[in-house]
Amino acid sequence: MIVREAKLLKGTKEQYQALDNAIRAAQFIRNKAVRYWMDNKEVGKADLYKLCSYLASEFDFALKLNSAARQASAERAWAAISSFYKRCKKQEKKKGYPKFKKHCRSVEYKVSGWKLSDDCKIITFTDGFKIGSLSVFCNSSTREDLHRLKINRVRVVKKADGYHVQFCFDAERKEEGVYTGNVVGLDLGLKYFTKDQNNNAVIYPQFFRKSERRLKKAQKRLSKKFVKGKKPQSNNYHRARKKLALIHLKITRQRKDWAIKQARCVVHSNDVIVYEDLKIANMVKNHHLAKSISDASWYQFTQWLEYYGKIWDKAVVAVTPAYTSQDCSNCGHRFKKSLSNRTHSCSSCGIEICRDTNAAINILNKGMKILGVEWQNNSTQGHWESASKDGKHGEKTTNTIDGKPDIASGFL
């Protein structure tokens, strides 16, 4: 499935209010479905569909929402329930018990409840909320996909800068990759966003810290305009709230744009990418580093690495970060180092290199062992062995080199 986003423009105040009502109705049905599951035993997906019909007969605003949109809201509730069951079966610590949504910002339609014009520039919503027609503003590639691909679902999302529509296409994105025979091991960090085995470093721009002064100023103005129990939420309060939300939205988009460009560059230039699978949820418990770790957004970067690996049929491997900084990449000797010690000086073999470069070499060695390829002395010479595609000791392979002689020739 491919998802493209466009902005909804040229709408009246009444139309946007109708969109808000549709979003609230979808939130109501989703929360009712979760409550029905909590109160009754052995509730399945079909029972939640039946509940949608009952809610439509009981509440007028639920009846106004398109029947397919009601089912999509029930499916959201079932997705939370089924993921909870999966975590229980795996006996994970955090089960993720389904919760009620307080501030839902989207409503999803299936194949009905909306209609796109022939030129794909206007979308008309045909359910009981009488939203009417809105202009679809998007780039040329999205417009081309609207003309040639089948649309499975349409999702309306409310953001700080307005209302957006997301089109879910029934298609799989595949592109012809450029295979160079290069391999790279990436050590993720704070001083350097990434550092590879060749000592090439990338520095993160720190979008949040650069905008921290503006955020502080906007937050201070917002807090002065509302005091719970004493001062009500005025129009000035809501204007200040929207200004603060726009700053946060800009930071989010900057992070995403950075992650996409970096991941695309790395995957395009290399045939095998190995990175460390960090447990970020545990790392942010360190309150001295939590802000910097969250600002770096490692998880988003690794997700885009995996995405482009699938598109171009490149091998993207995640390995456990255990002992990658402590083990010597030259002789294998292990000794502990503090975070302040940025140089790897081995007492056994006498090698002295950057701590992050040493970790990147160890990460690359781990990944190449999973793929069954020997990597030595910064070269790609080796041979293919019978290695498991799923990896071992907790490592995972996003995409493996499978039946691609032109890729394999880069390593032989």
Tab-separated table of C-alpha atoms in Angstrom:
chain	number	residue	atom	x	y	z
A	1	MET	CA	0.000	0.000	0.000
A	2	ILE	CA	1.209	3.500	-0.914
A	3	VAL	CA	0.004	6.544	1.039
A	4	ARG	CA	-0.015	10.024	-0.496
A	5	GLU	CA	-1.030	13.193	1.310
A	6	ALA	CA	-2.669	16.378	0.038
A	7	LYS	CA	-4.085	19.482	1.675
A	8	LEU	CA	-7.776	20.408	1.684
A	9	LEU	CA	-8.280	24.058	0.697
A	10	LYS	CA	-11.013	26.549	-0.250
A	11	GLY	CA	-13.434	25.345	2.396
A	12	THR	CA	-15.831	27.477	4.422
A	13	LYS	CA	-15.978	27.675	8.197
A	14	GLU	CA	-19.104	25.475	8.152
A	15	GLN	CA	-17.353	22.812	6.046
A	16	TYR	CA	-14.392	22.589	8.431
A	17	GLN	CA	-16.817	22.427	11.358
A	18	ALA	CA	-18.565	19.519	9.621
A	19	LEU	CA	-15.174	17.769	9.261
A	20	ASP	CA	-14.625	18.218	13.010
A	21	ASN	CA	-18.046	16.679	13.675
A	22	ALA	CA	-17.199	13.674	11.493
A	23	ILE	CA	-13.899	13.199	13.357
A	24	ARG	CA	-15.689	13.347	16.727
A	25	ALA	CA	-18.272	10.814	15.533
A	26	ALA	CA	-15.477	8.426	14.481
A	27	GLN	CA	-13.842	8.868	17.892
A	28	PHE	CA	-17.168	8.143	19.626
A	29	ILE	CA	-17.651	4.867	17.720
A	30	ARG	CA	-14.070	3.766	18.349
A	31	ASN	CA	-14.375	4.405	22.102
A	32	LYS	CA	-17.771	2.659	22.249
A	33	ALA	CA	-16.250	-0.388	20.540
A	34	VAL	CA	-13.435	-0.520	23.128
A	35	ARG	CA	-15.977	-0.198	25.974
A	36	TYR	CA	-18.124	-2.981	24.470
A	37	TRP	CA	-15.062	-5.251	24.352
A	38	MET	CA	-14.222	-4.427	27.986
A	39	ASP	CA	-17.740	-5.216	29.221
A	40	ASN	CA	-18.305	-8.449	27.269
A	41	LYS	CA	-16.367	-11.685	26.872
A	42	GLU	CA	-15.288	-13.275	23.588
A	43	VAL	CA	-15.994	-10.210	21.472
A	44	GLY	CA	-14.731	-10.463	17.898
A	45	LYS	CA	-14.402	-8.150	14.937
A	46	ALA	CA	-17.830	-9.127	13.584
A	47	ASP	CA	-19.430	-8.143	16.921
A	48	LEU	CA	-17.901	-4.669	16.631
A	49	TYR	CA	-19.377	-4.325	13.137
A	50	LYS	CA	-22.817	-5.155	14.570
A	51	LEU	CA	-22.259	-2.563	17.288
A	52	CYS	CA	-21.769	0.086	14.578
A	53	SER	CA	-25.260	-0.599	13.224
A	54	TYR	CA	-26.732	-0.400	16.713
A	55	LEU	CA	-24.992	2.937	17.441
A	56	ALA	CA	-26.270	4.350	14.125
A	57	SER	CA	-29.850	3.484	15.123
A	58	GLU	CA	-29.437	5.002	18.614
A	59	PHE	CA	-27.534	8.237	17.857
A	60	ASP	CA	-28.322	10.660	15.039
A	61	PHE	CA	-24.755	11.957	14.716
A	62	ALA	CA	-23.483	8.374	14.363
A	63	LEU	CA	-26.025	7.777	11.598
A	64	LYS	CA	-24.700	10.826	9.721
A	65	LEU	CA	-21.281	9.212	9.445
A	66	ASN	CA	-20.877	6.949	6.432
A	67	SER	CA	-21.366	3.222	7.187
A	68	ALA	CA	-17.900	2.363	5.834
A	69	ALA	CA	-16.363	5.089	8.030
A	70	ARG	CA	-18.150	3.587	11.044
A	71	GLN	CA	-16.673	0.184	10.209
A	72	ALA	CA	-13.215	1.735	9.804
A	73	SER	CA	-13.527	3.245	13.304
A	74	ALA	CA	-14.448	-0.187	14.674
A	75	GLU	CA	-11.419	-1.642	12.863
A	76	ARG	CA	-9.202	0.881	14.665
A	77	ALA	CA	-10.556	-0.375	17.977
A	78	TRP	CA	-10.007	-3.987	16.905
A	79	ALA	CA	-6.413	-3.187	15.850
A	80	ALA	CA	-5.680	-2.000	19.406
A	81	ILE	CA	-7.386	-5.076	20.867
A	82	SER	CA	-5.618	-7.590	18.598
A	83	SER	CA	-2.197	-6.021	19.253
A	84	PHE	CA	-2.924	-6.328	22.991
A	85	TYR	CA	-3.658	-10.049	22.523
A	86	LYS	CA	-0.403	-10.514	20.576
A	87	ARG	CA	1.667	-8.902	23.342
A	88	CYS	CA	-0.057	-11.099	25.912
A	89	LYS	CA	0.837	-14.230	23.919
A	90	LYS	CA	4.454	-13.097	23.657
A	91	GLN	CA	4.401	-12.386	27.418
A	92	GLU	CA	5.822	-8.914	26.990
A	93	LYS	CA	6.198	-6.620	29.975
A	94	LYS	CA	4.089	-3.798	28.545
A	95	LYS	CA	0.866	-5.320	27.257
A	96	GLY	CA	-0.575	-2.082	25.847
A	97	TYR	CA	-4.127	-2.412	27.169
A	98	PRO	CA	-6.552	-0.582	24.809
A	99	LYS	CA	-7.358	2.936	25.959
A	100	PHE	CA	-10.018	5.475	25.047
A	101	LYS	CA	-9.099	8.226	22.601
A	102	LYS	CA	-9.538	11.714	24.020
A	103	HIS	CA	-8.278	13.845	21.130
A	104	CYS	CA	-8.829	11.992	17.860
A	105	ARG	CA	-7.702	13.934	14.804
A	106	SER	CA	-8.748	11.769	11.867
A	107	VAL	CA	-11.635	9.976	10.210
A	108	GLU	CA	-11.225	7.223	7.636
A	109	TYR	CA	-13.495	6.384	4.709
A	110	LYS	CA	-13.371	3.223	2.609
A	111	VAL	CA	-14.641	3.124	-0.988
A	112	SER	CA	-17.837	5.067	-0.239
A	113	GLY	CA	-18.646	8.377	1.423
A	114	TRP	CA	-16.452	10.410	-0.946
A	115	LYS	CA	-16.100	11.163	-4.642
A	116	LEU	CA	-13.124	12.517	-6.592
A	117	SER	CA	-13.600	14.743	-9.653
A	118	ASP	CA	-12.345	13.682	-13.084
A	119	ASP	CA	-9.327	15.995	-12.894
A	120	CYS	CA	-8.632	14.819	-9.299
A	121	LYS	CA	-8.608	18.423	-8.059
A	122	ILE	CA	-11.838	18.358	-6.034
A	123	ILE	CA	-13.057	15.808	-3.485
A	124	THR	CA	-16.687	15.686	-2.388
A	125	PHE	CA	-17.798	14.014	0.838
A	126	THR	CA	-21.285	12.542	0.514
A	127	ASP	CA	-22.179	11.426	4.034
A	128	GLY	CA	-24.772	12.958	6.369
A	129	PHE	CA	-22.530	15.700	7.731
A	130	LYS	CA	-22.887	17.605	4.423
A	131	ILE	CA	-19.213	18.532	4.194
A	132	GLY	CA	-19.476	19.186	0.469
A	133	SER	CA	-16.636	19.794	-1.986
A	134	LEU	CA	-13.073	20.804	-1.094
A	135	SER	CA	-10.027	21.514	-3.274
A	136	VAL	CA	-7.190	18.966	-3.229
A	137	PHE	CA	-3.763	20.628	-3.284
A	138	CYS	CA	-0.851	18.220	-3.924
A	139	ASN	CA	2.338	17.769	-5.950
A	140	SER	CA	2.564	16.306	-9.459
A	141	SER	CA	3.559	12.777	-8.365
A	142	THR	CA	0.532	12.505	-6.059
A	143	ARG	CA	-1.730	13.825	-8.825
A	144	GLU	CA	-0.343	11.197	-11.207
A	145	ASP	CA	-1.011	8.420	-8.680
A	146	LEU	CA	-4.579	9.669	-8.214
A	147	HIS	CA	-5.179	9.218	-11.944
A	148	ARG	CA	-3.592	5.795	-12.442
A	149	LEU	CA	-3.861	3.862	-9.130
A	150	LYS	CA	-6.824	2.381	-7.321
A	151	ILE	CA	-7.753	4.182	-4.077
A	152	ASN	CA	-8.600	1.803	-1.238
A	153	ARG	CA	-9.158	4.284	1.563
A	154	VAL	CA	-9.363	8.021	2.159
A	155	ARG	CA	-8.317	9.458	5.511
A	156	VAL	CA	-8.998	13.050	6.627
A	157	VAL	CA	-6.423	14.274	9.165
A	158	LYS	CA	-6.566	17.486	11.173
A	159	LYS	CA	-3.180	19.138	11.782
A	160	ALA	CA	-2.000	22.436	13.191
A	161	ASP	CA	-1.806	24.030	9.734
A	162	GLY	CA	-5.195	22.812	8.500
A	163	TYR	CA	-6.939	19.703	7.168
A	164	HIS	CA	-5.157	17.099	5.065
A	165	VAL	CA	-6.433	14.118	3.089
A	166	GLN	CA	-4.432	10.892	2.796
A	167	PHE	CA	-5.058	8.532	-0.130
A	168	CYS	CA	-4.177	4.856	0.416
A	169	PHE	CA	-3.434	3.198	-2.935
A	170	ASP	CA	-3.559	-0.509	-3.662
A	171	ALA	CA	-0.018	-0.760	-5.037
A	172	GLU	CA	3.509	-1.777	-4.090
A	173	ARG	CA	6.403	0.563	-4.701
A	174	LYS	CA	9.409	-1.041	-6.397
A	175	GLU	CA	12.314	0.712	-8.078
A	176	GLU	CA	15.444	-0.393	-9.911
A	177	GLY	CA	18.387	-0.110	-7.546
A	178	VAL	CA	21.970	0.855	-8.344
A	179	TYR	CA	24.287	-1.844	-6.966
A	180	THR	CA	27.824	-0.722	-6.150
A	181	GLY	CA	29.142	-3.576	-3.970
A	182	ASN	CA	29.676	-1.194	-1.031
A	183	VAL	CA	28.819	-2.153	2.552
A	184	VAL	CA	28.425	0.116	5.568
A	185	GLY	CA	28.095	-0.316	9.317
A	186	LEU	CA	26.412	2.567	11.155
A	187	ASP	CA	26.958	3.479	14.771
A	188	LEU	CA	24.174	5.796	15.998
A	189	GLY	CA	25.131	8.435	18.534
A	190	LEU	CA	24.600	11.953	19.852
A	191	LYS	CA	27.936	13.623	19.131
A	192	TYR	CA	27.727	12.190	15.627
A	193	PHE	CA	24.326	11.143	14.315
A	194	THR	CA	25.986	8.283	12.428
A	195	LYS	CA	29.579	7.154	12.007
A	196	ASP	CA	30.629	4.327	9.707
A	197	GLN	CA	33.618	1.967	9.592
A	198	ASN	CA	35.541	4.411	7.380
A	199	ASN	CA	35.277	7.191	10.009
A	200	ASN	CA	32.740	9.148	7.934
A	201	ALA	CA	30.524	11.112	10.318
A	202	VAL	CA	27.161	12.845	9.985
A	203	ILE	CA	26.211	15.574	12.478
A	204	TYR	CA	22.546	16.003	13.405
A	205	PRO	CA	21.179	19.585	13.050
A	206	GLN	CA	19.329	19.449	16.447
A	207	PHE	CA	16.047	20.908	15.222
A	208	PHE	CA	14.377	20.890	18.639
A	209	ARG	CA	17.216	22.655	20.433
A	210	LYS	CA	17.398	25.332	17.722
A	211	SER	CA	13.662	26.018	18.149
A	212	GLU	CA	13.707	25.742	21.939
A	213	ARG	CA	13.794	29.498	22.486
A	214	ARG	CA	10.760	30.048	20.240
A	215	LEU	CA	8.937	27.184	21.927
A	216	LYS	CA	9.617	28.606	25.369
A	217	LYS	CA	8.345	32.027	24.332
A	218	ALA	CA	5.183	30.604	22.728
A	219	GLN	CA	4.507	28.322	25.692
A	220	LYS	CA	4.907	31.250	28.124
A	221	ARG	CA	2.394	33.338	26.168
A	222	LEU	CA	-0.048	30.427	26.110
A	223	SER	CA	0.156	29.743	29.848
A	224	LYS	CA	-0.592	33.391	30.672
A	225	LYS	CA	-3.868	33.305	28.736
A	226	PHE	CA	-5.486	30.440	30.675
A	227	VAL	CA	-5.644	29.555	34.368
A	228	LYS	CA	-7.744	26.515	35.249
A	229	GLY	CA	-10.700	27.503	37.442
A	230	LYS	CA	-9.900	31.235	37.265
A	231	LYS	CA	-9.399	32.321	33.671
A	232	PRO	CA	-11.421	30.731	30.814
A	233	GLN	CA	-10.099	29.703	27.405
A	234	SER	CA	-10.555	32.830	25.269
A	235	ASN	CA	-10.052	33.335	21.536
A	236	ASN	CA	-6.586	34.732	22.276
A	237	TYR	CA	-5.771	31.501	24.126
A	238	HIS	CA	-6.716	29.371	21.118
A	239	ARG	CA	-4.702	31.587	18.782
A	240	ALA	CA	-1.653	31.177	21.031
A	241	ARG	CA	-2.271	27.423	21.193
A	242	LYS	CA	-2.280	27.164	17.401
A	243	LYS	CA	0.971	29.159	17.135
A	244	LEU	CA	2.647	26.757	19.567
A	245	ALA	CA	1.298	23.754	17.640
A	246	LEU	CA	2.702	25.146	14.370
A	247	ILE	CA	6.204	25.325	15.853
A	248	HIS	CA	5.974	21.694	16.986
A	249	LEU	CA	4.630	20.673	13.559
A	250	LYS	CA	7.574	22.385	11.815
A	251	ILE	CA	10.074	20.513	14.019
A	252	THR	CA	8.316	17.211	13.247
A	253	ARG	CA	8.489	17.852	9.518
A	254	GLN	CA	12.147	18.895	9.702
A	255	ARG	CA	13.014	15.637	11.477
A	256	LYS	CA	11.106	13.576	8.934
A	257	ASP	CA	12.683	15.349	5.971
A	258	TRP	CA	16.166	14.873	7.481
A	259	ALA	CA	15.534	11.163	8.161
A	260	ILE	CA	14.253	10.531	4.625
A	261	LYS	CA	17.163	12.301	2.902
A	262	GLN	CA	19.829	10.628	5.051
A	263	ALA	CA	18.298	7.147	4.731
A	264	ARG	CA	17.838	7.491	0.980
A	265	CYS	CA	21.457	8.601	0.543
A	266	VAL	CA	22.825	5.714	2.646
A	267	VAL	CA	20.750	2.990	0.942
A	268	HIS	CA	21.405	4.377	-2.540
A	269	SER	CA	25.190	4.360	-1.998
A	270	ASN	CA	25.494	0.894	-0.394
A	271	ASP	CA	24.249	-2.634	-1.051
A	272	VAL	CA	24.409	-3.809	2.576
A	273	ILE	CA	23.525	-1.522	5.480
A	274	VAL	CA	24.020	-2.711	9.053
A	275	TYR	CA	22.867	-0.614	12.013
A	276	GLU	CA	22.497	-1.171	15.753
A	277	ASP	CA	18.990	-1.932	16.990
A	278	LEU	CA	18.888	0.426	19.972
A	279	LYS	CA	16.282	0.113	22.736
A	280	ILE	CA	15.332	3.783	22.692
A	281	ALA	CA	12.510	3.408	25.231
A	282	ASN	CA	15.071	2.296	27.807
A	283	MET	CA	17.633	4.923	26.835
A	284	VAL	CA	15.295	7.900	27.331
A	285	LYS	CA	14.941	6.934	31.005
A	286	ASN	CA	18.280	8.683	31.473
A	287	HIS	CA	17.001	12.214	32.186
A	288	HIS	CA	20.364	13.779	31.359
A	289	LEU	CA	20.208	12.534	27.747
A	290	ALA	CA	16.470	12.077	27.135
A	291	LYS	CA	15.979	15.386	25.285
A	292	SER	CA	18.949	14.818	22.958
A	293	ILE	CA	17.946	11.212	22.265
A	294	SER	CA	14.366	12.191	21.423
A	295	ASP	CA	15.574	15.041	19.237
A	296	ALA	CA	17.898	12.732	17.263
A	297	SER	CA	14.945	10.519	16.212
A	298	TRP	CA	16.999	7.378	15.541
A	299	TYR	CA	13.922	5.182	15.206
A	300	GLN	CA	12.490	7.237	12.342
A	301	PHE	CA	15.828	7.097	10.521
A	302	THR	CA	16.076	3.300	10.837
A	303	GLN	CA	12.470	2.880	9.664
A	304	TRP	CA	13.278	4.770	6.480
A	305	LEU	CA	16.427	2.677	6.032
A	306	GLU	CA	14.250	-0.431	6.039
A	307	TYR	CA	11.725	1.186	3.704
A	308	TYR	CA	14.269	2.101	1.010
A	309	GLY	CA	15.961	-1.275	1.476
A	310	LYS	CA	12.729	-2.983	0.427
A	311	ILE	CA	12.177	-0.632	-2.512
A	312	TRP	CA	15.649	-1.139	-4.006
A	313	ASP	CA	16.174	-4.775	-2.907
A	314	LYS	CA	19.093	-3.891	-0.639
A	315	ALA	CA	20.032	-5.793	2.527
A	316	VAL	CA	19.302	-3.780	5.681
A	317	VAL	CA	20.263	-5.613	8.872
A	318	ALA	CA	19.653	-4.607	12.501
A	319	VAL	CA	22.037	-6.107	15.070
A	320	THR	CA	22.119	-5.990	18.854
A	321	PRO	CA	24.352	-3.190	20.204
A	322	ALA	CA	25.737	-5.365	23.031
A	323	TYR	CA	29.511	-4.896	23.524
A	324	THR	CA	29.991	-3.141	20.168
A	325	SER	CA	31.729	-0.208	21.911
A	326	GLN	CA	33.664	-2.368	24.383
A	327	ASP	CA	35.049	-5.044	22.050
A	328	CYS	CA	38.196	-4.268	20.117
A	329	SER	CA	37.553	-4.476	16.369
A	330	ASN	CA	41.163	-5.540	15.752
A	331	CYS	CA	41.789	-8.307	18.305
A	332	GLY	CA	38.443	-8.831	20.044
A	333	HIS	CA	39.670	-7.893	23.518
A	334	ARG	CA	36.871	-6.524	25.731
A	335	PHE	CA	37.231	-3.761	28.292
A	336	LYS	CA	34.684	-1.332	29.709
A	337	LYS	CA	34.650	2.357	28.817
A	338	SER	CA	32.624	5.257	30.184
A	339	LEU	CA	30.540	7.472	27.875
A	340	SER	CA	33.028	10.326	28.357
A	341	ASN	CA	35.847	8.200	26.908
A	342	ARG	CA	35.584	8.847	23.142
A	343	THR	CA	38.808	7.061	22.106
A	344	HIS	CA	39.249	3.305	21.824
A	345	SER	CA	42.746	2.416	23.090
A	346	CYS	CA	43.255	-1.341	23.247
A	347	SER	CA	45.633	-2.564	25.946
A	348	SER	CA	46.017	-5.918	24.165
A	349	CYS	CA	46.961	-4.987	20.580
A	350	GLY	CA	47.742	-1.287	21.058
A	351	ILE	CA	45.322	0.040	18.397
A	352	GLU	CA	43.941	3.544	18.985
A	353	ILE	CA	40.904	4.720	16.990
A	354	CYS	CA	37.685	6.635	17.558
A	355	ARG	CA	35.229	4.847	19.833
A	356	ASP	CA	32.365	5.243	17.316
A	357	THR	CA	34.462	3.961	14.409
A	358	ASN	CA	35.420	0.895	16.439
A	359	ALA	CA	31.733	0.273	17.205
A	360	ALA	CA	30.791	0.688	13.519
A	361	ILE	CA	33.351	-1.961	12.501
A	362	ASN	CA	31.968	-4.390	15.109
A	363	ILE	CA	28.395	-3.664	13.955
A	364	LEU	CA	29.341	-4.341	10.331
A	365	ASN	CA	31.091	-7.596	11.270
A	366	LYS	CA	27.983	-8.771	13.125
A	367	GLY	CA	25.719	-7.970	10.184
A	368	MET	CA	27.951	-9.660	7.615
A	369	LYS	CA	28.032	-12.831	9.734
A	370	ILE	CA	24.222	-12.899	9.670
A	371	LEU	CA	24.248	-12.645	5.874
A	372	GLY	CA	26.936	-15.320	5.643
A	373	VAL	CA	29.593	-13.031	4.181
A	374	GLU	CA	33.131	-12.652	5.483
A	375	TRP	CA	34.286	-9.050	5.829
A	376	GLN	CA	37.870	-8.240	6.681
A	377	ASN	CA	40.216	-5.247	6.490
A	378	ASN	CA	37.576	-2.880	5.139
A	379	SER	CA	37.027	-4.995	2.010
A	380	THR	CA	34.063	-6.884	0.622
A	381	GLN	CA	35.954	-10.050	-0.253
A	382	GLY	CA	34.335	-13.152	1.184
A	383	HIS	CA	31.985	-15.968	0.401
A	384	TRP	CA	28.324	-16.752	0.885
A	385	GLU	CA	27.433	-19.323	3.523
A	386	SER	CA	24.213	-20.955	4.684
A	387	ALA	CA	23.073	-18.212	7.046
A	388	SER	CA	19.520	-17.824	8.351
A	389	LYS	CA	17.558	-14.915	6.901
A	390	ASP	CA	15.992	-14.208	10.302
A	391	GLY	CA	19.417	-13.786	11.890
A	392	LYS	CA	20.364	-15.031	15.336
A	393	HIS	CA	20.757	-13.781	18.873
A	394	GLY	CA	17.983	-11.232	18.401
A	395	GLU	CA	19.245	-9.707	15.147
A	396	LYS	CA	16.784	-9.094	12.348
A	397	THR	CA	17.200	-8.719	8.605
A	398	THR	CA	14.783	-6.311	6.951
A	399	ASN	CA	15.565	-7.362	3.425
A	400	THR	CA	18.015	-10.002	2.285
A	401	ILE	CA	19.807	-10.476	-0.984
A	402	ASP	CA	17.724	-13.173	-2.580
A	403	GLY	CA	18.313	-14.375	-6.112
A	404	LYS	CA	20.165	-11.232	-7.207
A	405	PRO	CA	23.361	-12.279	-9.028
A	406	ASP	CA	24.242	-8.680	-9.890
A	407	ILE	CA	24.279	-7.796	-6.163
A	408	ALA	CA	26.192	-10.896	-5.130
A	409	SER	CA	28.891	-10.216	-7.692
A	410	GLY	CA	29.796	-7.095	-5.749
A	411	PHE	CA	30.952	-9.201	-2.804
A	412	LEU	CA	32.722	-12.067	-4.593
